[in-house]
mmCIF file of C-alpha atoms in Angstrom:
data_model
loop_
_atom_site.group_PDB
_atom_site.id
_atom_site.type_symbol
_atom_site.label_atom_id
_atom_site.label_comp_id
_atom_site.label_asym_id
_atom_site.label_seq_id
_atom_site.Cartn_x
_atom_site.Cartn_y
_atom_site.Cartn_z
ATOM 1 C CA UNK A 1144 0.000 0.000 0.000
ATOM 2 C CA UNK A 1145 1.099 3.194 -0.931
ATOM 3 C CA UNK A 1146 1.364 6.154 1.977
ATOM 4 C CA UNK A 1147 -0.882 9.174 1.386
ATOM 5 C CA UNK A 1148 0.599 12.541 0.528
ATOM 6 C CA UNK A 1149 -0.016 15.132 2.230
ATOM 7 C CA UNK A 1150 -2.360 18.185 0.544
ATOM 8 C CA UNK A 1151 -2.181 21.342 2.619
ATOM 9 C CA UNK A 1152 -5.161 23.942 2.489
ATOM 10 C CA UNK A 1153 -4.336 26.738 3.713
ATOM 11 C CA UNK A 1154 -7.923 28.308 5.606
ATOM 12 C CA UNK A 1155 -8.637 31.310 6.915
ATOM 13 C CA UNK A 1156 -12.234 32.863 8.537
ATOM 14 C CA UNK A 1157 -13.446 36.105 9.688
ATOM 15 C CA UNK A 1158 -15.856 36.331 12.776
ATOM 16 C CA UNK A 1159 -17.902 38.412 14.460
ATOM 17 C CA UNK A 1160 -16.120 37.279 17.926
ATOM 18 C CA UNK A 1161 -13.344 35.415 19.628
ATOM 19 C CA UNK A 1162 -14.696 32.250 20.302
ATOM 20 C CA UNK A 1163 -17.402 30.109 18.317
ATOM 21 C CA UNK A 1164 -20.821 29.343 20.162
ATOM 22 C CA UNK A 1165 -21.384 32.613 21.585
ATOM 23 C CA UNK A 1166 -20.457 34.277 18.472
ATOM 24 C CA UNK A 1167 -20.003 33.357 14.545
ATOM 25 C CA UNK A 1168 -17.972 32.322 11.896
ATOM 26 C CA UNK A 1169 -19.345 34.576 9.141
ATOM 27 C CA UNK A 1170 -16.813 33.744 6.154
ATOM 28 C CA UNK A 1171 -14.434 30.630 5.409
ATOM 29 C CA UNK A 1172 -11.609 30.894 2.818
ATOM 30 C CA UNK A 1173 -9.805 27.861 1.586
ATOM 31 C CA UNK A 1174 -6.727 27.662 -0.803
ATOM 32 C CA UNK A 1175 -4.548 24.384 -2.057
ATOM 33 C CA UNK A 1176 -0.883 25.206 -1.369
ATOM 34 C CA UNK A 1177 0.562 22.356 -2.437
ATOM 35 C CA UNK A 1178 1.361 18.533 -1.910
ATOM 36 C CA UNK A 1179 3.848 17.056 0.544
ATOM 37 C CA UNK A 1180 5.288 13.107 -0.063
ATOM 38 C CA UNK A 1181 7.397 13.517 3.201
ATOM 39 C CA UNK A 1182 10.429 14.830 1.066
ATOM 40 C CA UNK A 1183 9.198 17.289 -1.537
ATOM 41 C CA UNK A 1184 6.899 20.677 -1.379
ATOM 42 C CA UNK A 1185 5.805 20.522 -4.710
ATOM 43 C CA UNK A 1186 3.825 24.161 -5.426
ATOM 44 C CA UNK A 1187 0.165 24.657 -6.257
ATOM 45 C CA UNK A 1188 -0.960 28.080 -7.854
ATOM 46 C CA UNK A 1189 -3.408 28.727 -4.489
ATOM 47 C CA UNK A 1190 -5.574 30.580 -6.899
ATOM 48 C CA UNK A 1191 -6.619 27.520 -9.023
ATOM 49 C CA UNK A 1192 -8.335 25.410 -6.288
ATOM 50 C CA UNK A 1193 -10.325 27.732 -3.849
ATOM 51 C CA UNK A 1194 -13.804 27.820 -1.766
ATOM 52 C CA UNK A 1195 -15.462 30.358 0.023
ATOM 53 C CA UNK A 1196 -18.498 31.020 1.906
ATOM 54 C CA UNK A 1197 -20.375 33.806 3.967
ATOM 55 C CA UNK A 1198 -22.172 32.091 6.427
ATOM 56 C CA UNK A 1199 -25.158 33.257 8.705
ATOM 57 C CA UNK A 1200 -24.626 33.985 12.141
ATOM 58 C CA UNK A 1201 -25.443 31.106 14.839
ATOM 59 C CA UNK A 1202 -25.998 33.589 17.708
ATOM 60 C CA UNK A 1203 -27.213 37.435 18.989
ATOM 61 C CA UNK A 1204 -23.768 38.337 20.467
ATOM 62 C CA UNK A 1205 -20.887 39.890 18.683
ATOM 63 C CA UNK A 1206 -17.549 42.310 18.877
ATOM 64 C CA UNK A 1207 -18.095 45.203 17.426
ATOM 65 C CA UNK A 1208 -14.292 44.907 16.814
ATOM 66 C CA UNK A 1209 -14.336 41.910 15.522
ATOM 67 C CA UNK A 1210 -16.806 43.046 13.008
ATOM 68 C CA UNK A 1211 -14.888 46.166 11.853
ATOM 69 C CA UNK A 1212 -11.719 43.801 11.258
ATOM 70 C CA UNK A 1213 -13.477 41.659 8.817
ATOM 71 C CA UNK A 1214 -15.608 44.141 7.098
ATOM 72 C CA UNK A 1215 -18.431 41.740 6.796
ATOM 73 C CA UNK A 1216 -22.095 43.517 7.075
ATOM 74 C CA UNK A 1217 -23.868 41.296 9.753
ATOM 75 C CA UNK A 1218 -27.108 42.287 8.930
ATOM 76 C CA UNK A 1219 -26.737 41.612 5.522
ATOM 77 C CA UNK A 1220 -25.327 37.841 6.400
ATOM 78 C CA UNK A 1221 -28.631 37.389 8.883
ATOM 79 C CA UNK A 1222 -30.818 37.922 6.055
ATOM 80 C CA UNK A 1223 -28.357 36.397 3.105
ATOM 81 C CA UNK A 1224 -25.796 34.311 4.850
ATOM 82 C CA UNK A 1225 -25.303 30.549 3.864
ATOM 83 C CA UNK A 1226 -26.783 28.382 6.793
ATOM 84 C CA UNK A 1227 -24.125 26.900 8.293
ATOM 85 C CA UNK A 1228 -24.755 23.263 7.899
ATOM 86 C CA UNK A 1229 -24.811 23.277 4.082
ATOM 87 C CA UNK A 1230 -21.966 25.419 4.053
ATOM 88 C CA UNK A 1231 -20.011 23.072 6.287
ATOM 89 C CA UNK A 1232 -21.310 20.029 4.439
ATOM 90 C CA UNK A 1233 -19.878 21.874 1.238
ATOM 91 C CA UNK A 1234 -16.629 22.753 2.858
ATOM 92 C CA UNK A 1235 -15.874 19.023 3.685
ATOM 93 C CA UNK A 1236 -16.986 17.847 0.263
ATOM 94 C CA UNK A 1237 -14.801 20.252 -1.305
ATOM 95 C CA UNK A 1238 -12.018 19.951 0.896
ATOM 96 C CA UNK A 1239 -12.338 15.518 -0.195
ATOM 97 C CA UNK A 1240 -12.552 16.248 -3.624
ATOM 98 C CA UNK A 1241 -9.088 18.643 -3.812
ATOM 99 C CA UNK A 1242 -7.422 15.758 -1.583
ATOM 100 C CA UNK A 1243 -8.988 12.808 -3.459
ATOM 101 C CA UNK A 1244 -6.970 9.731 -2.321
ATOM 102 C CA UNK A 1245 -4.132 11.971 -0.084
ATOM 103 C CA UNK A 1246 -4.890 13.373 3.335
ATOM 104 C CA UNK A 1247 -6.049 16.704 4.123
ATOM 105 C CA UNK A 1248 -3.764 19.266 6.186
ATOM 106 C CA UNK A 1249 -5.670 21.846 7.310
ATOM 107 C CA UNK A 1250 -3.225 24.779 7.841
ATOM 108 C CA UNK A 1251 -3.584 28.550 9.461
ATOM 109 C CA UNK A 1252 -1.470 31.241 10.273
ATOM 110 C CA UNK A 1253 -1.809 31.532 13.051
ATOM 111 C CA UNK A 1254 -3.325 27.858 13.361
ATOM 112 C CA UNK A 1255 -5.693 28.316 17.049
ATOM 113 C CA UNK A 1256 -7.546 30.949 16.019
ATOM 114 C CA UNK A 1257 -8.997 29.677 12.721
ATOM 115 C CA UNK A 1258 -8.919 25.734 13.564
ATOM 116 C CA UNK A 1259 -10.951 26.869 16.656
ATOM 117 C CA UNK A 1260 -13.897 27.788 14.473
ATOM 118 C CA UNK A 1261 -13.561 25.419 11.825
ATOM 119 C CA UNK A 1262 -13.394 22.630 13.820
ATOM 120 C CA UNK A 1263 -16.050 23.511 16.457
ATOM 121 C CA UNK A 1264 -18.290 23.898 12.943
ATOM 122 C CA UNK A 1265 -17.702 20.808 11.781
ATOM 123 C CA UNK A 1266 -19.009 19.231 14.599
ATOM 124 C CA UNK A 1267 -21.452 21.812 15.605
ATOM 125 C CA UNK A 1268 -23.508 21.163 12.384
ATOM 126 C CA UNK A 1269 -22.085 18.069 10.598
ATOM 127 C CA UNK A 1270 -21.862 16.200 13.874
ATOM 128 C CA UNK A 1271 -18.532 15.245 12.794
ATOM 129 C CA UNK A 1272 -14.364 16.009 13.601
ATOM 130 C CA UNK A 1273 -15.122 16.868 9.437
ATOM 131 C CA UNK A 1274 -12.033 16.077 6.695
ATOM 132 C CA UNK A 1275 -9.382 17.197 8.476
ATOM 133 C CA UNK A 1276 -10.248 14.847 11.461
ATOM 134 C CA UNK A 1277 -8.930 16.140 14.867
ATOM 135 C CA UNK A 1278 -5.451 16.616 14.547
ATOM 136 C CA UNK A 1279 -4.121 16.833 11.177
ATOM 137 C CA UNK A 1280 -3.212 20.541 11.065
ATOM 138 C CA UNK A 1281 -0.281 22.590 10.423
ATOM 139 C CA UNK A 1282 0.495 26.484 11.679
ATOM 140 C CA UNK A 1283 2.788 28.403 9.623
ATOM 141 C CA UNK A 1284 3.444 31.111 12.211
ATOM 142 C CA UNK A 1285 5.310 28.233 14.207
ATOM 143 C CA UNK A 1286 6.920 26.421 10.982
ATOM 144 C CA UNK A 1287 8.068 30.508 10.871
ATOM 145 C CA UNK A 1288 9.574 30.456 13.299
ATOM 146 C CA UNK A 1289 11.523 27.241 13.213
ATOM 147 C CA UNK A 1290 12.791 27.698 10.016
ATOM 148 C CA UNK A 1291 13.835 32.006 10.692
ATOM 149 C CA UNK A 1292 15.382 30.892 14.017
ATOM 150 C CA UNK A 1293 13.117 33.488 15.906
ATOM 151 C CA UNK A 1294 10.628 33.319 18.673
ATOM 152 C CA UNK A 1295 6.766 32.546 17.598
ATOM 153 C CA UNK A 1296 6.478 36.196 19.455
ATOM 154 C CA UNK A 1297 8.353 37.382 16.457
ATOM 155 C CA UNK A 1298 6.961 35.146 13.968
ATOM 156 C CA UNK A 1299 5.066 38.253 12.670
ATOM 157 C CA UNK A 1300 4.112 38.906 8.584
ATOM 158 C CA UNK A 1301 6.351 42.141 9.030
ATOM 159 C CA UNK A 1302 9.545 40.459 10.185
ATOM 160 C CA UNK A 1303 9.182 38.084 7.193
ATOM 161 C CA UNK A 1304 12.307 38.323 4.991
ATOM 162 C CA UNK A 1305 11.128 39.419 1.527
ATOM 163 C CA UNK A 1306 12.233 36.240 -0.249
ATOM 164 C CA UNK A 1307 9.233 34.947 1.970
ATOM 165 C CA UNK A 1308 6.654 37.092 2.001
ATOM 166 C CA UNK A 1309 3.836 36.469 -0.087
ATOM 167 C CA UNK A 1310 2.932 38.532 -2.796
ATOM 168 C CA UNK A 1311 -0.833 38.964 -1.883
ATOM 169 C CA UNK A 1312 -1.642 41.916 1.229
ATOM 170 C CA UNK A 1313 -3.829 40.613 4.079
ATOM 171 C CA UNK A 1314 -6.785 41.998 3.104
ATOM 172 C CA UNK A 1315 -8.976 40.339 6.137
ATOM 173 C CA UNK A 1316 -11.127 38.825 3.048
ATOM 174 C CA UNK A 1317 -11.292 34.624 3.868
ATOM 175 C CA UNK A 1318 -10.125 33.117 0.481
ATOM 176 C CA UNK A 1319 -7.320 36.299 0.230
ATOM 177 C CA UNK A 1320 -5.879 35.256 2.824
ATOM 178 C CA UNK A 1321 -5.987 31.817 2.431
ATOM 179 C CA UNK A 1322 -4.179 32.484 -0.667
ATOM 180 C CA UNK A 1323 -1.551 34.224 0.725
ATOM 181 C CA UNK A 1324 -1.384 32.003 4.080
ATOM 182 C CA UNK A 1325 -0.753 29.475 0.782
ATOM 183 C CA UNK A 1326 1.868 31.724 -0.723
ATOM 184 C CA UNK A 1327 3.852 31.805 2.310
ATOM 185 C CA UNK A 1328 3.739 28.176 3.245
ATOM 186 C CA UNK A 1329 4.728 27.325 0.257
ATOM 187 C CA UNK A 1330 7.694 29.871 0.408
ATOM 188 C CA UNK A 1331 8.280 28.252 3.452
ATOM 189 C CA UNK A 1332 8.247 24.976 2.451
ATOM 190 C CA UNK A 1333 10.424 25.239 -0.664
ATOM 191 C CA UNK A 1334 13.438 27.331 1.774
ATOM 192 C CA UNK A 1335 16.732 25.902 1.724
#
C-alpha cells in the first residue's frame, strides 16, 4: 500500500467574535498550497483550487471589533448568509474532492484561532471532527519560526524576509488570505 501525501489547504475565517458558540464564523476561505510526499513541497498556484463562503450567524452576540476587522455587514449575512450546515457540508466535500486519495492538512497562520472555528463547525452542524479529522493541522506562524530561528512572538508577517513574504496583502477577506497564508507556506516549504 502506498502512503498518502499530504495536501495542505491553507484556511482562513473572519468572525464576528473570539470564540465560536457565543459568536459566529461569518466567512471561510480555503486555498490548495501544495502537496507534501514527506520529502518534496511541490507548489500549487493557491488561486486555481479555492472555496469560500459567507455564512449566517449562529448567535445574537458579537464584537463590534471583531466586526470592523473583517468588514463583513452582519445584517446583511442574517438575512443572506449561507446556513451553516450546508456550508459546512460543502466545505468538507470540497475539501475531499481537492485531496482525493491523499490526506487533508488543514493549515492557518496563526493555526488556534482559525482551527478553533472550523473545527467547532464541523461538529457543531455536521456532527462530525469533518475532513481534516482532529489533529491533522499545520500552523505556519510556528513552521516561521523554526525555520527564521526566531521566537513565535516574532513570527510576525512584518519580520518576514522578503524572499518569503507572499505577494498577496492581508486583506482580512477569507479566500485572500488563504491564498496568501498558501503563498507563504509554500515559500516556506520550498526554503533551503
Amino acid at each position: 500500500m502506498t502512503p498518502q501525501d499530504d495536501v495542505y489547504i491553507c484556511c482562513d475565517i473572519e468572525a464576528d467574535g473570539p470564540i465560536p458558540g457565543p459568536y459566529s464564523m461569518l466567512s471561510l476561505g480555503m486555498s490548495v498550497a501544495g502537496r507534501f510526499d514527506g520529502r518534496t513541497f511541490t507548489r500549487l498556484d493557491p488561486a486555481a483550487e479555492t472555496f469560500y463562503a459567507e455564512l449566517a450567524p449562529v448567535s445574537s452576540q458579537w464584537d463590534q471589533e471583531s466586526l470592523r476587522v473583517s468588514g463583513l455587514d452582519r445584517d446583511r449575512l442574517v438575512r443572506e448568509g449561507e446556513q451553516p450546515a450546508p456550508a459546512m457540508r460543502r466545505a468538507a466535500n470540497w475539501v475531499e474532492d481537492v485531496a482525493g486519495t491523499d490526506r487533508p492538512v488543514f493549515v492557518s497562520y496563526p493555526l488556534g484561532y482559525d482551527w478553533m472555528f472550523v473545527y467547532w463547525y464541523f461538529q457543531r452542524f455536521l456532527g462530525a471532527k469533518g475532513p481534516f479529522g482532529h489533529s491533522v493541522h499545520l500552523d505556519i506562524k510556528t513552521l516561521f519560526a523554526v525555520k527564521a530561528g526566531v521566537t513565535v512572538g516574532a513570527a510576525v508577517r512584518k519580520n518576514l524576509a522578503e524572499d518569503l513574504a507572499p505577494r498577496r496583502p492581508a486583506t482580512h477577506h477569507a479566500r485572500d488570505d488563504a491564498m496568501a497564508h498558501a503563498d507563504l507556506l509554500a515559500n516556506l516549504m520550498t526554503l533551503r
